[in-house]
XYZ file of C-alpha atoms in Angstrom:
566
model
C 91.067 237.078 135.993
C 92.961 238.957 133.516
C 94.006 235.466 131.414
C 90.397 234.973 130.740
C 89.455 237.155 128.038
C 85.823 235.903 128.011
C 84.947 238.074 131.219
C 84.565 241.155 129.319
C 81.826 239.634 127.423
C 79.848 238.362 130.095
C 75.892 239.882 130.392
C 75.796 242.991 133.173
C 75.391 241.719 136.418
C 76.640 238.544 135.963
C 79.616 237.193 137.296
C 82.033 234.068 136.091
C 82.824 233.613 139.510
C 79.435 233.417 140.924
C 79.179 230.634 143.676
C 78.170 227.386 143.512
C 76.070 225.760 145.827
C 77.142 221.889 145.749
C 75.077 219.322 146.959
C 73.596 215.905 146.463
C 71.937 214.782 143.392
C 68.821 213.990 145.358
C 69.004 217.395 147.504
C 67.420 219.372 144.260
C 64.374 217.618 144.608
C 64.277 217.471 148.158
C 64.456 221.695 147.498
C 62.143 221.223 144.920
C 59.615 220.269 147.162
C 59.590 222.310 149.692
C 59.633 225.202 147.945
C 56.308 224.086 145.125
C 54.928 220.903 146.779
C 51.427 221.495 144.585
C 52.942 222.519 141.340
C 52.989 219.270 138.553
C 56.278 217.977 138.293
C 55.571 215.591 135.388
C 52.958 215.631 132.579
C 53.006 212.422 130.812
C 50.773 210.784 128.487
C 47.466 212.817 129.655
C 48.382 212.945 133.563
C 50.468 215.054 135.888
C 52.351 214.001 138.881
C 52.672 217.239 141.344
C 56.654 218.127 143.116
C 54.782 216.375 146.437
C 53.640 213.045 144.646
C 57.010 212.802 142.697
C 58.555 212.561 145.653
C 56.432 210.782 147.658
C 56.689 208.035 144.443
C 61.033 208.354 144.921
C 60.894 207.748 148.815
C 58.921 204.144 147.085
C 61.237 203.405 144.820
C 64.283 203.894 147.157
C 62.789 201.503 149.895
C 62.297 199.180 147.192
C 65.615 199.421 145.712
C 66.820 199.148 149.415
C 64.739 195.814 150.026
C 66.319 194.598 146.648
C 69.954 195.371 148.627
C 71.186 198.702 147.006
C 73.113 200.473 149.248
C 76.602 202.975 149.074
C 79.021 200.761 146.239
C 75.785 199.590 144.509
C 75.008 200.386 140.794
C 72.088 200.022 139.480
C 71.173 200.564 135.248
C 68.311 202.734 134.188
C 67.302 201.478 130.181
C 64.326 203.270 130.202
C 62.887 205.868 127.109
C 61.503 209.261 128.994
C 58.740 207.673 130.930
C 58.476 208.646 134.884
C 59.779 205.193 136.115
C 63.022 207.157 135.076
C 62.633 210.385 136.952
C 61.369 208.130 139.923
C 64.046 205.452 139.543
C 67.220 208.112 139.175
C 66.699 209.397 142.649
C 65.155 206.655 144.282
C 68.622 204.928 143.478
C 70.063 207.726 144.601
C 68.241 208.024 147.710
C 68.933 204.455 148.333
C 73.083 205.123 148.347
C 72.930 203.569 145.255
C 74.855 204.790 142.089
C 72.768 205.465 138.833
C 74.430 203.698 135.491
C 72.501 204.873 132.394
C 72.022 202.624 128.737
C 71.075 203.940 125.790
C 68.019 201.513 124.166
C 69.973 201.895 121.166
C 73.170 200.086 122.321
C 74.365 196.704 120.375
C 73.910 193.529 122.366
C 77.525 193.504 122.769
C 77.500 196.875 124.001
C 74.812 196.130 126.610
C 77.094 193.248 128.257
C 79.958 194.630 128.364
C 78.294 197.968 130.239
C 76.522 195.712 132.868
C 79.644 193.862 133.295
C 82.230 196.719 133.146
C 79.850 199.176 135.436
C 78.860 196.285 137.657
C 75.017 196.762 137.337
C 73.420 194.429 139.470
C 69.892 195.387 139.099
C 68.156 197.218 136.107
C 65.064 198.737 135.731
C 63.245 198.581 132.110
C 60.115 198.601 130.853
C 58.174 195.925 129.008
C 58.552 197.049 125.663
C 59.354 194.554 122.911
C 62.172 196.927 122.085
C 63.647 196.843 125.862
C 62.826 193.794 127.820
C 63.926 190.956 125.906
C 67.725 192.710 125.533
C 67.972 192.615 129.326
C 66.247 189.270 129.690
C 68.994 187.433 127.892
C 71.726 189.364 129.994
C 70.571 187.555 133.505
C 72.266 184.908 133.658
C 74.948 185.391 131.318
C 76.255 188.718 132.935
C 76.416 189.695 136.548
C 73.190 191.640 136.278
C 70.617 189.631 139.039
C 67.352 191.285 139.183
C 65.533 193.147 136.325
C 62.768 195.775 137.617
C 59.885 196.550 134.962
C 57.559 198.611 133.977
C 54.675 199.014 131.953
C 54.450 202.158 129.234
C 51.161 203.564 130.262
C 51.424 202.690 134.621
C 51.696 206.516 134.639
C 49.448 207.346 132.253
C 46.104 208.954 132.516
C 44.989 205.708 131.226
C 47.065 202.718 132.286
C 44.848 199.848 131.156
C 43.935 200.868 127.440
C 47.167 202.272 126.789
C 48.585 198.779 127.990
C 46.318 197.064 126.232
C 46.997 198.271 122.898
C 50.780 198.331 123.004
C 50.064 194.297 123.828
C 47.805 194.288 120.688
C 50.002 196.066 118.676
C 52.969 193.919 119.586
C 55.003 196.817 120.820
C 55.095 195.543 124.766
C 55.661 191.741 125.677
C 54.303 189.130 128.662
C 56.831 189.222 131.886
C 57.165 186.358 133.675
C 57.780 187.661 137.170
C 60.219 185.894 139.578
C 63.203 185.781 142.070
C 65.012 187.617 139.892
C 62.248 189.895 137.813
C 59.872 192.403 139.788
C 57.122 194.640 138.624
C 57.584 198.346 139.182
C 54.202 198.462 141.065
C 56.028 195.452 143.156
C 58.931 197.728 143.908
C 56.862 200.536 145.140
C 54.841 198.459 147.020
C 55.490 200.171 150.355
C 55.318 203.049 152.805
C 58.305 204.944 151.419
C 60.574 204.754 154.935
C 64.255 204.168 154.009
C 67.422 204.081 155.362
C 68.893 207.836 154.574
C 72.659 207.628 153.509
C 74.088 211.108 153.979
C 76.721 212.190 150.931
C 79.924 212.852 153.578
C 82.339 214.464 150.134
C 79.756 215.565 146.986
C 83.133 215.825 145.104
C 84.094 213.055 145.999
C 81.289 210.505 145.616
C 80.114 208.774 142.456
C 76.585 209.453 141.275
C 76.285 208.313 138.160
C 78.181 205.811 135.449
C 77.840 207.895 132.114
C 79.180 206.024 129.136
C 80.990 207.777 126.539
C 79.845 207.067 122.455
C 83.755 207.116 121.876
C 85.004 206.828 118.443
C 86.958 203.557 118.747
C 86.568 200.400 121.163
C 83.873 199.910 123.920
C 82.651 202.604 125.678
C 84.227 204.491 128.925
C 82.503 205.489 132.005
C 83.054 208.462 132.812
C 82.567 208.577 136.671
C 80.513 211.672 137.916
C 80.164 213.163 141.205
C 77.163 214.269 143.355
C 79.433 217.705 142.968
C 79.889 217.294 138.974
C 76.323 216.714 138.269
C 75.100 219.543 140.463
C 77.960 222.388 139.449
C 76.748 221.402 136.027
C 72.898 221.980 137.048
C 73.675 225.247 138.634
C 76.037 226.113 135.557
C 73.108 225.863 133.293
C 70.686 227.339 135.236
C 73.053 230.732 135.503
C 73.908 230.444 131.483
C 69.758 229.855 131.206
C 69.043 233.165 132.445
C 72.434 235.469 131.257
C 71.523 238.428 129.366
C 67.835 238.674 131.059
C 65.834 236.014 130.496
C 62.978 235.740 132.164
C 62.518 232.278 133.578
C 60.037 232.513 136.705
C 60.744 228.925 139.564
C 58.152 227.060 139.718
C 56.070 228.251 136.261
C 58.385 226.975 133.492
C 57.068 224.351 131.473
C 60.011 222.003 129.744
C 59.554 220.094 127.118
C 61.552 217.134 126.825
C 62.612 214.852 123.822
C 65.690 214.748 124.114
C 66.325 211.315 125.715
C 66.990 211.374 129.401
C 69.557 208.534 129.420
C 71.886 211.143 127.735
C 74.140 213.735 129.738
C 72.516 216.360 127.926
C 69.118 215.815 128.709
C 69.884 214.251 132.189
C 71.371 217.686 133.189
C 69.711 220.662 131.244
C 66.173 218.906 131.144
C 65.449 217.080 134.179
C 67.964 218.088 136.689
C 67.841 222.012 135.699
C 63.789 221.740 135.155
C 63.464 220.232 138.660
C 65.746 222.827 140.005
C 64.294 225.585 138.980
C 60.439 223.667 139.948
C 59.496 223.584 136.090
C 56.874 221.369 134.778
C 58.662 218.204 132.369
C 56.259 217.654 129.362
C 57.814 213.896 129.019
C 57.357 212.766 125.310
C 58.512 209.136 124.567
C 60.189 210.040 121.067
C 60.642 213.415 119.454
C 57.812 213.723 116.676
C 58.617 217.310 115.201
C 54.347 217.368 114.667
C 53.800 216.269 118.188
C 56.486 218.832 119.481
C 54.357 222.030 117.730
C 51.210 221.028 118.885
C 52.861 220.474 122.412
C 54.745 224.279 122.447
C 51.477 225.559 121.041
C 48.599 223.857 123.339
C 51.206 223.226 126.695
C 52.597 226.828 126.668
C 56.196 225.154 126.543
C 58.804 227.808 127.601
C 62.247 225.547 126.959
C 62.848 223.920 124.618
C 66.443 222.538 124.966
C 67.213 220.334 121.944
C 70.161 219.515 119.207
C 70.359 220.698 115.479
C 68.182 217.682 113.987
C 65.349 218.571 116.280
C 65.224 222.076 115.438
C 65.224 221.535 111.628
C 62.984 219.545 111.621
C 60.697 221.828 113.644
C 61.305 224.545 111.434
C 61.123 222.918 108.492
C 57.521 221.064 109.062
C 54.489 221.434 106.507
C 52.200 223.179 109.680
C 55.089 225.336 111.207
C 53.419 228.215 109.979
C 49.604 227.258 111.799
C 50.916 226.775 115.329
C 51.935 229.668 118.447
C 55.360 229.053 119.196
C 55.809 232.523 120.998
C 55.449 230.791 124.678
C 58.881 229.895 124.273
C 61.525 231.600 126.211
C 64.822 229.672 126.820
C 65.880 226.982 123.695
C 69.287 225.622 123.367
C 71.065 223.740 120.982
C 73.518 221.420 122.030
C 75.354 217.962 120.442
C 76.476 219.160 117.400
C 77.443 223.386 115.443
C 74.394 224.917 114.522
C 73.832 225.927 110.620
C 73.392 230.220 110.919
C 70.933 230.065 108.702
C 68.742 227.455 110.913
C 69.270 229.822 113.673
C 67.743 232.747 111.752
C 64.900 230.887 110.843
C 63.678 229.519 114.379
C 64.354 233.458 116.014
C 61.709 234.321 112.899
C 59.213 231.706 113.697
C 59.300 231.963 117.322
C 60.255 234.973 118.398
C 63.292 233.087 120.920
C 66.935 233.241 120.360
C 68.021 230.164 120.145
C 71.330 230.019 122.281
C 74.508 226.947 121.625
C 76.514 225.673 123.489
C 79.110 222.888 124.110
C 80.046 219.804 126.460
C 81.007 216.570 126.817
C 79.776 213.269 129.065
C 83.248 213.727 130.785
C 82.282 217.363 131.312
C 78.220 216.568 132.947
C 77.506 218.247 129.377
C 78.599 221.544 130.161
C 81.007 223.562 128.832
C 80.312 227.087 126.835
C 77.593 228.833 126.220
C 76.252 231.815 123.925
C 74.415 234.279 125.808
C 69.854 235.012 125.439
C 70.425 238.188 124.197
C 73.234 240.586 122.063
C 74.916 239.673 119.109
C 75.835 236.087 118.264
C 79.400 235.367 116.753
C 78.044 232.973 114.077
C 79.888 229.711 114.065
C 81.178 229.619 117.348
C 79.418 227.866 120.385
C 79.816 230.503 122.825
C 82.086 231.360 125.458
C 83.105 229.502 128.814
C 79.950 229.014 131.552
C 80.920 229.885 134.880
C 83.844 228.733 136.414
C 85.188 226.792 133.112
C 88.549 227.501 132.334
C 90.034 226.895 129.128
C 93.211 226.320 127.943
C 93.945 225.232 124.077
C 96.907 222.351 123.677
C 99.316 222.519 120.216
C 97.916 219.507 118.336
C 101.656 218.557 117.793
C 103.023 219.632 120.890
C 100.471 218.991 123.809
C 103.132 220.482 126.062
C 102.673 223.955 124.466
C 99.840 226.068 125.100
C 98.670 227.596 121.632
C 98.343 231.578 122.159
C 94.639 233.370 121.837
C 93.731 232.823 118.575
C 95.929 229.923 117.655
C 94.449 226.188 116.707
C 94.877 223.839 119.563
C 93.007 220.717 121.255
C 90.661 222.283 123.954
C 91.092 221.665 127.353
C 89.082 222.278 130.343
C 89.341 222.352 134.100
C 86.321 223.003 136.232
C 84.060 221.508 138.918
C 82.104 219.770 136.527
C 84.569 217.728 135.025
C 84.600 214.006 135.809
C 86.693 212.799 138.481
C 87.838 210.107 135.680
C 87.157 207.055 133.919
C 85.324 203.889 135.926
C 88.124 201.197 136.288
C 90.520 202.439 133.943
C 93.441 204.472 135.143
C 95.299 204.573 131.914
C 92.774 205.841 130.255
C 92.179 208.774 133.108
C 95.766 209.247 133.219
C 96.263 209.785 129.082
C 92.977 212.161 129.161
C 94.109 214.491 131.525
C 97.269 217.436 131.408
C 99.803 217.688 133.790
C 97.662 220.638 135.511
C 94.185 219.463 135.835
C 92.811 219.729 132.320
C 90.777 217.511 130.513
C 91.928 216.898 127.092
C 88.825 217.104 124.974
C 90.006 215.999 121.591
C 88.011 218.744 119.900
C 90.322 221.123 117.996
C 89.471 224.657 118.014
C 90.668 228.564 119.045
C 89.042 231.567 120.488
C 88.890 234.783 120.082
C 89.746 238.257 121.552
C 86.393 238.495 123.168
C 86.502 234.969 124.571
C 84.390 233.105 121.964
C 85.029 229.691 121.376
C 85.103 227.942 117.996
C 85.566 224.547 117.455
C 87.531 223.643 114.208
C 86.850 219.806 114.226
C 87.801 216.614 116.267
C 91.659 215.861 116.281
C 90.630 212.433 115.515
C 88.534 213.624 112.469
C 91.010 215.376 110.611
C 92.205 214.852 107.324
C 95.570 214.502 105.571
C 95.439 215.688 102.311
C 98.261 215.601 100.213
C 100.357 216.886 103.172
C 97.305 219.560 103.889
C 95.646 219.543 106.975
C 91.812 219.789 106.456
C 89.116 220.114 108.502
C 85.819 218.300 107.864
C 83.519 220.805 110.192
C 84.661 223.707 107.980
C 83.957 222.014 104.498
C 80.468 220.624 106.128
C 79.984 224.364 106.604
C 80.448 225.827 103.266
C 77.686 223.192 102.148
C 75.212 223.867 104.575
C 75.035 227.642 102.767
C 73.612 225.416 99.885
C 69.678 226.095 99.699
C 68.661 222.293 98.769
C 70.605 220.852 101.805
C 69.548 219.871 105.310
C 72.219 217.693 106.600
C 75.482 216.707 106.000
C 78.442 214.838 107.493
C 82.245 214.820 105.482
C 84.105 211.936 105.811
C 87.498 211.015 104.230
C 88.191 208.555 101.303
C 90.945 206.891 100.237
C 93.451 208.592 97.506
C 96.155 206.973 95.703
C 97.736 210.176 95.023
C 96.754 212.435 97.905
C 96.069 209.932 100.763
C 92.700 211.034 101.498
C 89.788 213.116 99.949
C 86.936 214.600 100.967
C 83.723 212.961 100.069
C 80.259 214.649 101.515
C 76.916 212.279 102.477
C 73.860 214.940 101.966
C 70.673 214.738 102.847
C 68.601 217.184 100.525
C 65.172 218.950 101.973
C 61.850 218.124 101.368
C 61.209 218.169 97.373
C 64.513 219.027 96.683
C 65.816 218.390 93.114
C 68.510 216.299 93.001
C 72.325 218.218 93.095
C 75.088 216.840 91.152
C 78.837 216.348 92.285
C 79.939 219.258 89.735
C 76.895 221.775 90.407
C 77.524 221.384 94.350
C 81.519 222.296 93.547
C 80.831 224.901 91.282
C 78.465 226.171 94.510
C 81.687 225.552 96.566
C 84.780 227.113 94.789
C 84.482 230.832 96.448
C 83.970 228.996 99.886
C 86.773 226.214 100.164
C 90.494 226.226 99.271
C 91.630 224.263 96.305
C 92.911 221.300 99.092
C 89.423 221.463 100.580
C 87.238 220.671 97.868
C 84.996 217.445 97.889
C 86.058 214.866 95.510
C 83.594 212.747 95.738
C 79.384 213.067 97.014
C 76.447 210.995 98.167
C 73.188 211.671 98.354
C 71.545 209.302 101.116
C 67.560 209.606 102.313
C 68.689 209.546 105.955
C 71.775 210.111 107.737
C 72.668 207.692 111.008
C 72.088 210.026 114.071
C 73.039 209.031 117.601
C 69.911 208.496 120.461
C 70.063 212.334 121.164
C 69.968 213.240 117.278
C 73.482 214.107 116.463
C 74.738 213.632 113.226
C 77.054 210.612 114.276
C 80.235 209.768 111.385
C 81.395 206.410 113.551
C 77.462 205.195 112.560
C 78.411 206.861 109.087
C 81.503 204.519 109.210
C 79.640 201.615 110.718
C 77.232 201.603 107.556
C 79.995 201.542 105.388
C 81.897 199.274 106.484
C 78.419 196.762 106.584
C 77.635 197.930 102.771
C 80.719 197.094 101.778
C 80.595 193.508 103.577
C 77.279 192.962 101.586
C 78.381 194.119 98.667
């Protein structure tokens, strides 16, 4: 291992070649089970399901799915906010044979067809929310999708009826008119749980879930992940969870999830990793930065996985200062680079170091890591998890690997990489080197001791008057401004130098306003001449994808509808 130059820097006693147990999907919470049957899986809305009743509640759900006809080749859709008909539903599917295909409630209607046509989603399960249901109800029909399953907000709840009731009252949920083709969620659990057991003959080889990729152009991809992808990334996290020390205890963690499950992110280090390790999931619907302190404070959360929005806005709330966050033991930031400064701030409050890392969909979200304890390398978002290999492509010549230290377009080979891209060969074939490696698209180097830094995407880089320049490091040098909280850099159009740098800012609470002059005058020791911002926007809000990433294709999205307006 003498090529990877991130050994060296790996925490005492553990190894980058530790092995990796891969399984089925559905095998962690068979595990899961026998090893903390009494302990609450799920805590949702005021009542707790124990590891024994979860699963009792999946073995349901899969002879329902299998009475519906899901079986090995069958894909089934999962539109669901983080509510347990989705823990139940995700590996009841899988227990079924089925494959799960997951849709992000904020997709476009145009989105939405083309996923349950391109995936081949027969049956869905939703819930009755005037935000969900009637998006799916106009797709049977006119798509391939035949049988919608759905269920109610509060079914799980500690009080099903009143919570029902006043989602009805308040508009939020809407009347189902159950058929042929649409069945309650009580309906398809309406059983004794015996189902036909499909054994997983090749984990590496057989698809368990349809994860769309965001993308920054045309329709979304699926990326096609394994049984074995989706549980090398599980046991990835769970050994970059505890590098360094950390104390996490199976089967006393409490996890507290807002990020949404129907993302890679939270699919893998939330659910999957919680249930792995028998941790308690503290489901919340939506992130509320209020809700989330009084949750860490009164729950005794211990992780805290989240992205750079949801930490900020932690950290920055009125009552920060008037709640406990010392429970907490494992929080990671993923999605998007982390400001230092933010990083500084949430260690101070809360006593936890707040680790980063980086993935992709096409890599089950892992990637690198930064280890719970030593010194961070500010700016860089970590170094390789176990068995991740890295290599770094010349952006000019993709042939050429770029030496240590050198700019190139990272990519990576290991077992949690996606076997490829659902139905779309070209697409597999242009994404991946000659040798294995995924091509990534994100542009970065790393150092002597193995840490990774990513520079920007290759697809977000500017031409400026024959200078390359790099968005990520300009959106840098502004987050060192005081008044600032977010920012995204986009490029403009330039007679003379092509394009130009122009920065969308949102300011912090009670900010004054910052002019285009004062924020360049803040600027001129941090950025070369050819980086400087020609032009700035101040904006209330700034579009973030479902998980809370700071998301430029929105950014250009807006835009582009502005200007249509205009």
């Amino acid at each position: 291992m003498q090529n990877f130059p991130w050994i060296k820097s790996y925490p005492q006693g553990v190894r980058w070649d530790d092995a990796l147990n891969l399984t089925s999907v559905q095998t962690l919470l068979d595990n899961a089970v026998q090893q903390w049957p009494d302990q609450p899986a799920i805590d949702f809305m005021g009542k707790k399901l124990s590891y024994r009743e979860l699963s009792a509640l999946v073995d349901r759900a899969a002879a329902g799915f299998q009475a519906l006809g899901v079986k090995p080749g069958v894909h089934v859709g999962l539109y669901l906010p983080n509510t347990p008909h989705y823990v139940i539903s995700f590996f009841g599917i899988l227990k079924a044979g089925g494959t799960v295909v997951n849709y992000s409630p904020l997709d476009a209607e145009k989105v939405l067809e083309h996923k349950v046509d391109d995936s081949e989603t027969d049956i869905l399960v939703t819930l009755s929310l005037a935000s969900l249901y009637p998006n799916m109800k106009g797709l049977l029909g006119k798509t391939r999708l035949q049988h919608l399953v759905v269920g109610t907000l509060g079914e799980f709840s500690a009080m099903p009826a009143a919570v029902d009731a006043k989602m009805a009252a308040d508009g939020q949920s809407v009347a189902v008119a159950f058929d042929a083709q649409q069945h309650s969620f009580e309906q398809l659990l309406a059983n004794d749980g015996q189902h036909q057991v499909w054994p997983v003959a090749d984990v590496t080889k057989t698809l368990a879930v349809l994860q769309y990729t965001g993308g920054t152009t045309g329709l979304p991809k699926g990326a096609m992940l394994s049984h074995g992808n989706v549980t090398a990334a599980t046991q990835q996290a769970m050994l970059t969870a505890t590098l360094g020390g950390t104390s996490l205890q199976t089967g006393c963690e409490r996890m507290l999830v807002v990020l949404p499950l129907f993302h890679v992110y939270a699919m893998v280090v939330d659910m999957l990793l919680g249930i792995q390790i028998g941790a308690e999931l503290v489901l919340c619907v939506r992130f509320d930065p209020g809700a989330a302190l009084k949750d860490i404070a009164s729950r005794r959360i211990t992780c805290f996985p989240g992205v750079p929005t949801m930490f900020t806005a932690v950290v920055s709330h009125p009552d920060v200062a008037s709640h406990d966050l010392r429970s907490l033991k494992v929080c990671n930031s993923g999605g998007a680079p982390m400001p230092v400064e933010l990083l500084h701030r949430f260690e101070a409050l809360t006593g936890c170091h707040l680790t980063e890392g980086w993935g992709m969909t096409e890599t089950a979200s892992l990637g690198t890591f930064t280890p719970a304890v030593g010194d961070a390398k500010p700016g860089s978002c970590g170094m390789p998890a176990p068995h991740v290999r890295l290599q770094f492509a010349d952006v000019a010549d993709p042939s050429r690997i770029a030496p240590q230290g050198e700019r190139g377009e990272i990519t990576i080979a290991g077992p949690n990489v996606m076997m490829g891209y659902w139905k779309n060969p070209k697409a597999t074939a242009e994404s991946f080197t000659p040798d294995g490696f995924f091509r990534t698209g994100d542009v970065g180097y790393m150092d002597e001791d193995g840490y990774v830094y990513i520079v920007d995407r290759t697809k977000d880089m500017l031409l400026c008057g024959g200078f390359n320049v790099y968005p990520r490091l300009i959106e840098d040098a502004i987050y060192a401004h005081p008044l600032v909280q977010e920012v995204m850099v986009i490029g403009i159009a330039d007679a003379y130098r092509g394009e130009s740098p122009k920065a969308y800012i949102k300011l912090k609470a009670g900010a004054e306003p910052i002019t285009l002059e004062s924020l360049k005058d803040f600027l001129k020791t941090r950025l070369g001449k050819h980086e400087m911002i020609y032009a700035m926007e101040l904006r209330d809000d700034l579009p973030k994808t479902a998980v809370g990433k700071l998301s430029k294709k929105m950014l250009h999205d807006q835009l582009a509808q502005e200007t249509k307006t205009a």
